[in-house]
Amino acid sequence: MGSFEPVSLLKCETYEYSEVRKALEKSLSFIHGLDFVREGMKVGIKANLVTGMAPEKAVTTHPILIKVVCDMLTEKGASVVIGDSPGGLYTSAFLKGIYKNCGLLELEGDKVKLNDDFSVKDAEFPEAVSIKNFIYTGWLDECDAIVNISKLKTHAMMGMSCAVKNMFGTIPGTTKLEYHMRFPVEKAFANVMVDLNEFFKPVLYIVDGIDGMEGNGPTAGEKRHVGVLLSSKKPYALDMVCADIIGMTMNDVATIGAAYERGLGPKDISEVEVLGDITPADVRIADFKRATEHQSITFEGNGAFNAVKAFAFKIAFSSKPQVKKNECIGCKKCFETCPASAITMVSAANKNGKNGKVPQIDRSKCIKCFCCQEFCPVGAMKVKNNALGRLVKKIG
């Protein structure tokens, strides 16, 4: 085993409050996860609220899990604020709709609040690898500690969205698009995610793996029951376990590769100490559908042979966003969110078979950040592998 924080892995089959509470209490007992709580402190819960979809869609952190965490914290004398900055405007009006659709309004009480501070702050982080200066959501400054509660999902650009990737929600609203442009290369963008975790240093990470998302994630995929809750005090070994459960390795998840290269995370599952009643192998899902046939080829290996191998893999497994015109509703969301201004709306038959506007992507401008795919409200923007990648997948 490596010198990484252990990961607690427990079965949890439903979102019934009593079952979630029992599983989470046991999970956190293995890692002493609530030892940081002090009477009177304010704890910020950084949930995944990427878009305003109902909990049963498995896009966002489930409200029952958030409620259980809130109850456990307030019972120890803490107050709680729940927040995130989803894609879109970072305003009170926009977030109120997100909170409502994600089932969070009923969680508010005397000691639990939904974030209503939409200030932004400037940060300098000279120790960062990628993002040494950035803007972040100011509500986090008012918290004595941060708890990261993520959702286990596929992700077109990073391979998987989980504990590490969840901290991108500390970047306010449409500023995320600017950072996609600043860091269009996969490795640099993955290091942004690691930098944010190292800057904010959440004291506890919890993963909602009861229902995950496979396929066209992180917002337009299909719900897939996984039946687990996970926790750890650091995100990197935790993400390795999550990746292993859905059949991925460091080569498939860019953030895991970035953490490994920086000495923060493990190279593979054998270096992780897993605590609990089950092992990752007990719940592994071999046929978990990916967003892309992603292969990270930038994290280890030097020399001419490895350079040629990297180039070959990059060609074989390159992916790009592509619209399915018969599913498009012409809402222009992709056009509005494209950080590279690579999308124009052109006349074509739309979902209803009538002439309308559908997106057309300028491949010379596209940076393959998959923002268009992530924020398409109807899942009409798909991830398309090239012909060689599709052949390799079929043979495999």
Coordinates of C-alpha atoms in Angstrom, one line a residue:
M1 CA 0.0 0.0 0.0
G2 CA 1.1 3.6 -0.7
S3 CA 1.2 6.4 1.8
F4 CA -2.1 7.8 0.7
E5 CA -5.2 8.5 2.8
P6 CA -7.3 5.3 3.1
V7 CA -10.6 5.1 1.4
S8 CA -13.8 3.8 3.1
L9 CA -16.1 1.8 0.8
L10 CA -19.6 0.7 1.9
K11 CA -22.6 -0.7 0.2
C12 CA -25.7 1.5 0.1
E13 CA -28.5 0.4 -2.2
T14 CA -31.1 3.1 -1.8
Y15 CA -31.6 6.8 -0.9
E16 CA -33.8 5.9 2.1
Y17 CA -32.6 8.2 4.8
S18 CA -32.1 5.5 7.4
E19 CA -30.0 3.4 5.0
V20 CA -27.9 6.3 3.9
R21 CA -27.3 7.4 7.5
K22 CA -26.3 4.0 8.7
A23 CA -23.9 3.5 5.7
L24 CA -22.3 7.0 6.0
E25 CA -21.9 6.7 9.8
K26 CA -20.0 3.5 9.4
S27 CA -18.0 4.8 6.4
L28 CA -16.9 7.9 8.3
S29 CA -16.1 5.8 11.4
F30 CA -13.4 3.9 9.5
I31 CA -11.5 7.2 8.7
H32 CA -12.5 9.3 11.7
G33 CA -14.1 11.6 9.1
L34 CA -15.9 14.0 11.5
D35 CA -13.0 14.5 14.0
F36 CA -12.5 18.0 12.6
V37 CA -15.9 19.3 13.7
R38 CA -15.9 21.8 16.6
E39 CA -18.9 23.5 18.3
G40 CA -19.9 26.7 16.6
M41 CA -17.9 26.2 13.4
K42 CA -19.3 26.8 9.9
V43 CA -18.9 24.0 7.4
G44 CA -19.3 24.6 3.7
I45 CA -20.7 21.6 1.7
K46 CA -19.4 21.8 -1.8
A47 CA -22.0 19.7 -3.6
N48 CA -22.2 18.8 -7.3
L49 CA -25.1 21.0 -8.6
V50 CA -23.8 21.3 -12.2
T51 CA -27.3 21.9 -13.5
G52 CA -30.9 22.1 -12.3
M53 CA -32.1 18.5 -12.8
A54 CA -34.2 16.3 -10.5
P55 CA -32.3 14.0 -8.2
E56 CA -33.6 10.9 -9.9
K57 CA -31.6 11.9 -13.1
A58 CA -28.4 11.1 -11.2
V59 CA -26.7 14.3 -12.5
T60 CA -26.2 16.0 -9.1
T61 CA -25.4 15.0 -5.5
H62 CA -28.6 13.5 -4.1
P63 CA -30.4 15.7 -1.5
I64 CA -30.9 12.8 0.9
L65 CA -27.1 12.3 1.2
I66 CA -26.6 16.0 1.7
K67 CA -29.3 16.0 4.4
V68 CA -27.6 13.2 6.2
V69 CA -24.3 15.0 6.2
C70 CA -26.0 18.2 7.4
D71 CA -27.7 16.4 10.2
M72 CA -24.4 14.7 11.3
L73 CA -22.6 18.0 11.3
T74 CA -25.3 20.1 13.1
E75 CA -25.7 17.3 15.8
K76 CA -22.0 18.0 16.6
G77 CA -22.7 21.7 17.0
A78 CA -21.7 23.0 13.5
S79 CA -23.7 25.2 11.2
V80 CA -23.8 24.4 7.5
V81 CA -23.9 26.3 4.2
I82 CA -24.5 24.3 1.0
G83 CA -23.2 25.8 -2.3
D84 CA -21.8 25.3 -5.8
S85 CA -21.4 27.3 -8.9
P86 CA -23.0 25.4 -11.8
G87 CA -22.6 26.2 -15.5
G88 CA -24.4 29.4 -16.3
L89 CA -24.9 32.7 -14.4
Y90 CA -23.6 32.9 -10.9
T91 CA -26.6 34.9 -9.5
S92 CA -29.2 34.5 -6.9
A93 CA -32.0 34.1 -9.4
F94 CA -30.2 31.4 -11.3
L95 CA -29.1 29.5 -8.2
K96 CA -32.6 29.6 -6.7
G97 CA -33.8 27.6 -9.7
I98 CA -30.9 25.1 -9.3
Y99 CA -31.6 24.6 -5.6
K100 CA -35.3 24.0 -6.3
N101 CA -34.8 21.6 -9.1
C102 CA -32.1 19.6 -7.2
G103 CA -34.5 19.2 -4.3
L104 CA -32.5 21.3 -1.8
L105 CA -35.0 23.9 -0.6
E106 CA -36.4 21.6 2.1
L107 CA -33.0 21.2 3.6
E108 CA -32.8 24.8 4.9
G109 CA -33.3 25.3 8.6
D110 CA -31.9 27.2 11.6
K111 CA -28.4 25.7 11.2
V112 CA -28.5 24.8 7.5
K113 CA -28.5 27.4 4.7
L114 CA -28.3 27.4 1.0
N115 CA -25.5 29.8 -0.2
D116 CA -26.8 33.3 -0.9
D117 CA -23.4 35.0 -1.2
F118 CA -22.6 35.4 -4.8
S119 CA -19.4 37.5 -4.4
V120 CA -16.2 36.5 -6.1
K121 CA -12.6 36.8 -4.9
D122 CA -9.2 36.8 -6.5
A123 CA -6.7 34.2 -5.6
E124 CA -2.9 33.8 -6.0
F125 CA -1.5 30.3 -5.7
P126 CA 2.2 30.4 -6.7
E127 CA 2.6 26.7 -5.8
A128 CA 0.1 25.7 -8.5
V129 CA 1.1 23.8 -11.6
S130 CA -1.5 25.3 -13.9
I131 CA -3.7 28.0 -12.3
K132 CA -1.5 30.3 -10.3
N133 CA -4.1 33.2 -10.4
F134 CA -7.8 32.7 -10.5
I135 CA -11.2 33.9 -9.5
Y136 CA -13.3 31.9 -7.1
T137 CA -16.6 31.9 -5.3
G138 CA -16.4 34.1 -2.2
W139 CA -18.8 32.1 0.0
L140 CA -16.0 29.6 0.7
D141 CA -14.0 32.3 2.7
E142 CA -16.7 32.3 5.3
C143 CA -16.4 28.6 6.0
D144 CA -14.1 27.1 8.7
A145 CA -14.0 23.8 6.8
I146 CA -15.1 22.4 3.4
V147 CA -16.7 19.0 2.8
N148 CA -16.7 17.9 -0.8
I149 CA -19.7 15.7 -1.7
S150 CA -19.4 14.6 -5.3
K151 CA -21.3 12.4 -7.8
L152 CA -19.8 9.4 -9.6
K153 CA -20.1 10.1 -13.3
T154 CA -18.4 9.8 -16.6
H155 CA -16.9 13.0 -18.1
A156 CA -16.1 13.6 -21.8
M157 CA -12.9 15.6 -21.2
M158 CA -11.5 14.2 -18.0
G159 CA -12.9 10.6 -18.3
M160 CA -14.6 10.7 -14.9
S161 CA -16.2 13.4 -12.7
C162 CA -15.8 12.6 -9.1
A163 CA -14.0 14.1 -6.0
V164 CA -11.2 16.0 -7.7
K165 CA -13.3 17.4 -10.6
N166 CA -16.0 18.5 -8.2
M167 CA -13.8 21.4 -7.0
F168 CA -14.1 23.1 -10.4
G169 CA -17.4 24.3 -9.0
T170 CA -15.4 26.8 -6.9
I171 CA -14.9 28.8 -10.1
P172 CA -17.9 31.2 -10.7
G173 CA -20.4 30.5 -13.5
T174 CA -19.3 31.6 -16.9
T175 CA -15.7 32.1 -15.7
K176 CA -15.3 28.4 -16.2
L177 CA -15.5 29.0 -20.0
E178 CA -12.6 31.4 -19.8
Y179 CA -10.5 28.8 -17.9
H180 CA -11.3 26.2 -20.6
M181 CA -9.7 28.6 -23.1
R182 CA -6.8 29.3 -20.8
F183 CA -6.1 25.5 -20.4
P184 CA -7.3 23.7 -23.5
V185 CA -4.8 20.9 -23.2
E186 CA -6.1 18.0 -21.3
K187 CA -3.1 17.7 -18.9
A188 CA -3.0 21.4 -18.1
F189 CA -6.8 21.3 -17.4
A190 CA -6.5 18.2 -15.2
N191 CA -3.8 20.1 -13.2
V192 CA -6.2 22.9 -12.7
M193 CA -8.5 20.5 -10.9
V194 CA -5.7 19.3 -8.7
D195 CA -4.6 22.8 -8.1
L196 CA -8.0 23.8 -6.8
N197 CA -8.1 20.8 -4.4
E198 CA -4.7 21.8 -3.1
F199 CA -5.7 25.4 -2.7
F200 CA -9.0 24.9 -0.9
K201 CA -8.0 21.7 0.9
P202 CA -11.4 20.2 1.9
V203 CA -11.2 18.3 5.1
L204 CA -13.5 15.5 4.0
Y205 CA -14.6 14.0 0.7
I206 CA -17.7 11.9 0.2
V207 CA -18.8 10.3 -3.0
D208 CA -22.4 9.6 -3.9
G209 CA -22.1 6.3 -5.8
I210 CA -25.5 5.0 -5.0
D211 CA -26.8 5.9 -8.5
G212 CA -24.0 7.1 -10.9
M213 CA -24.1 8.2 -14.5
E214 CA -22.6 6.3 -17.4
G215 CA -22.4 7.1 -21.1
N216 CA -22.9 10.7 -22.3
G217 CA -21.9 12.3 -18.9
P218 CA -21.6 14.4 -16.9
T219 CA -25.1 15.7 -17.6
A220 CA -26.7 13.8 -20.4
G221 CA -25.8 10.2 -19.7
E222 CA -27.9 7.4 -18.3
K223 CA -28.4 6.6 -14.6
R224 CA -26.6 3.5 -13.5
H225 CA -27.1 1.9 -10.1
V226 CA -23.7 1.3 -8.4
G227 CA -24.9 0.9 -4.8
V228 CA -21.9 2.4 -2.9
L229 CA -20.9 5.3 -0.6
L230 CA -17.2 6.2 -0.4
S231 CA -15.3 8.7 1.8
S232 CA -11.7 9.8 2.4
K233 CA -9.8 12.8 3.8
K234 CA -8.1 13.3 0.4
P235 CA -9.5 13.0 -3.1
Y236 CA -6.8 11.2 -5.1
A237 CA -6.9 7.6 -3.8
L238 CA -10.6 8.1 -3.5
D239 CA -11.0 8.8 -7.2
M240 CA -8.7 5.9 -8.0
V241 CA -11.2 3.6 -6.2
C242 CA -14.1 5.1 -7.9
A243 CA -12.4 4.7 -11.3
D244 CA -11.6 1.1 -10.5
I245 CA -15.3 0.4 -9.7
I246 CA -16.4 1.6 -13.1
G247 CA -13.6 -0.1 -15.0
M248 CA -11.1 2.7 -15.4
T249 CA -7.5 3.3 -14.6
M250 CA -5.1 6.2 -14.4
N251 CA -4.8 6.0 -18.2
D252 CA -8.5 6.8 -18.5
V253 CA -8.9 9.6 -16.0
A254 CA -6.8 12.7 -16.6
T255 CA -7.1 14.0 -13.0
I256 CA -5.8 10.8 -11.6
G257 CA -2.8 10.9 -13.9
A258 CA -2.1 14.5 -13.0
A259 CA -2.2 13.7 -9.2
Y260 CA 0.1 10.7 -9.7
E261 CA 2.6 12.7 -11.6
R262 CA 2.7 15.3 -8.8
G263 CA 3.2 12.6 -6.1
L264 CA -0.2 13.2 -4.7
G265 CA -2.0 10.1 -5.8
P266 CA -1.5 6.4 -6.5
K267 CA -0.6 4.8 -9.8
D268 CA -3.1 2.0 -9.5
I269 CA -5.6 0.4 -7.1
S270 CA -3.0 -1.8 -5.5
E271 CA -1.5 1.3 -3.8
V272 CA -4.8 2.2 -2.1
E273 CA -5.9 1.0 1.4
V274 CA -9.6 0.3 1.2
L275 CA -11.5 0.1 4.4
G276 CA -15.0 -1.3 4.9
D277 CA -17.0 -4.5 4.4
I278 CA -16.4 -4.8 0.6
T279 CA -13.6 -4.3 -1.9
P280 CA -13.7 -2.5 -5.2
A281 CA -13.7 -5.9 -7.0
D282 CA -16.9 -6.9 -5.2
V283 CA -18.8 -4.0 -6.9
R284 CA -16.9 -3.5 -10.1
I285 CA -19.0 -2.8 -13.2
A286 CA -17.1 -4.1 -16.2
D287 CA -19.6 -2.8 -18.7
F288 CA -20.0 0.7 -17.3
K289 CA -20.4 2.9 -20.5
R290 CA -17.8 5.7 -20.9
A291 CA -18.4 9.1 -22.3
T292 CA -15.3 8.6 -24.6
E293 CA -12.8 5.9 -25.3
H294 CA -10.4 8.1 -23.5
Q295 CA -6.7 7.3 -23.2
S296 CA -4.4 9.6 -21.3
I297 CA -1.0 9.4 -22.9
T298 CA 0.8 12.3 -21.3
F299 CA 1.6 11.2 -17.8
E300 CA 4.5 8.8 -17.9
G301 CA 7.2 7.5 -20.2
N302 CA 9.9 9.3 -22.1
G303 CA 11.9 8.8 -25.2
A304 CA 11.1 8.4 -28.9
F305 CA 9.2 5.1 -28.6
N306 CA 6.8 6.5 -26.0
A307 CA 6.4 9.6 -28.0
V308 CA 5.3 7.6 -31.1
K309 CA 3.1 5.4 -28.9
A310 CA 1.5 8.5 -27.4
F311 CA 0.8 10.0 -30.8
A312 CA -0.7 6.7 -32.0
F313 CA -3.0 6.4 -29.1
K314 CA -4.0 10.1 -29.5
I315 CA -5.0 9.4 -33.1
A316 CA -6.8 6.2 -32.3
F317 CA -8.8 7.5 -29.4
S318 CA -9.4 11.1 -30.3
S319 CA -13.0 12.2 -29.8
K320 CA -15.0 15.3 -30.7
P321 CA -18.5 16.7 -30.0
Q322 CA -21.1 16.2 -32.7
V323 CA -24.7 17.2 -32.7
K324 CA -27.6 14.8 -33.5
K325 CA -29.8 17.2 -35.5
N326 CA -32.9 15.1 -35.0
E327 CA -32.6 15.6 -31.2
C328 CA -31.6 19.3 -31.2
I329 CA -34.2 21.8 -30.0
G330 CA -32.3 24.9 -31.3
C331 CA -32.0 26.4 -27.8
K332 CA -28.5 27.9 -28.6
K333 CA -27.1 26.7 -25.2
C334 CA -24.0 25.2 -26.9
F335 CA -23.5 28.4 -28.9
E336 CA -23.7 30.5 -25.8
T337 CA -21.3 28.3 -23.7
C338 CA -18.6 27.5 -26.3
P339 CA -15.5 29.2 -24.9
A340 CA -13.7 29.1 -28.3
S341 CA -16.6 30.6 -30.3
A342 CA -16.4 27.6 -32.5
I343 CA -20.2 27.1 -32.9
T344 CA -22.5 28.9 -35.2
M345 CA -26.3 28.3 -35.6
V346 CA -27.3 27.3 -39.1
S347 CA -30.6 26.4 -40.7
A348 CA -31.5 22.7 -40.8
A349 CA -34.3 20.3 -39.9
N350 CA -34.6 20.2 -36.1
K351 CA -36.1 17.7 -33.7
N352 CA -39.6 18.4 -34.9
G353 CA -38.7 17.8 -38.5
K354 CA -39.1 21.5 -39.3
N355 CA -36.6 24.0 -40.4
G356 CA -34.8 25.7 -37.5
K357 CA -31.4 26.5 -36.2
V358 CA -28.9 23.8 -35.2
P359 CA -25.3 24.1 -34.2
Q360 CA -22.4 23.8 -36.6
I361 CA -18.9 23.3 -35.2
D362 CA -15.8 24.9 -36.8
R363 CA -13.3 22.1 -36.2
S364 CA -10.4 24.5 -36.7
K365 CA -11.5 26.4 -33.6
C366 CA -12.9 23.6 -31.4
I367 CA -10.6 22.9 -28.4
K368 CA -12.5 19.7 -27.4
C369 CA -13.5 20.9 -24.0
F370 CA -16.9 19.3 -24.5
C371 CA -18.7 22.3 -22.8
C372 CA -21.3 22.1 -25.5
Q373 CA -21.9 18.4 -24.7
E374 CA -22.0 19.0 -21.0
F375 CA -24.5 21.8 -21.0
C376 CA -26.9 20.6 -23.8
P377 CA -30.2 20.4 -21.9
V378 CA -31.6 17.5 -24.1
G379 CA -28.4 15.5 -24.7
A380 CA -28.4 16.2 -28.4
M381 CA -24.6 17.0 -28.4
K382 CA -22.8 13.6 -28.4
V383 CA -19.2 12.5 -28.0
K384 CA -18.1 11.0 -31.3
N385 CA -15.0 8.8 -31.6
N386 CA -13.1 8.6 -34.8
A387 CA -13.3 5.5 -37.1
L388 CA -10.1 3.9 -35.7
G389 CA -11.2 4.4 -32.1
R390 CA -14.6 2.9 -32.9
L391 CA -12.9 -0.1 -34.5
V392 CA -10.6 -0.7 -31.5
K393 CA -13.6 -0.5 -29.2
K394 CA -15.6 -3.0 -31.3
I395 CA -12.7 -5.4 -31.4
G396 CA -12.1 -5.0 -27.7

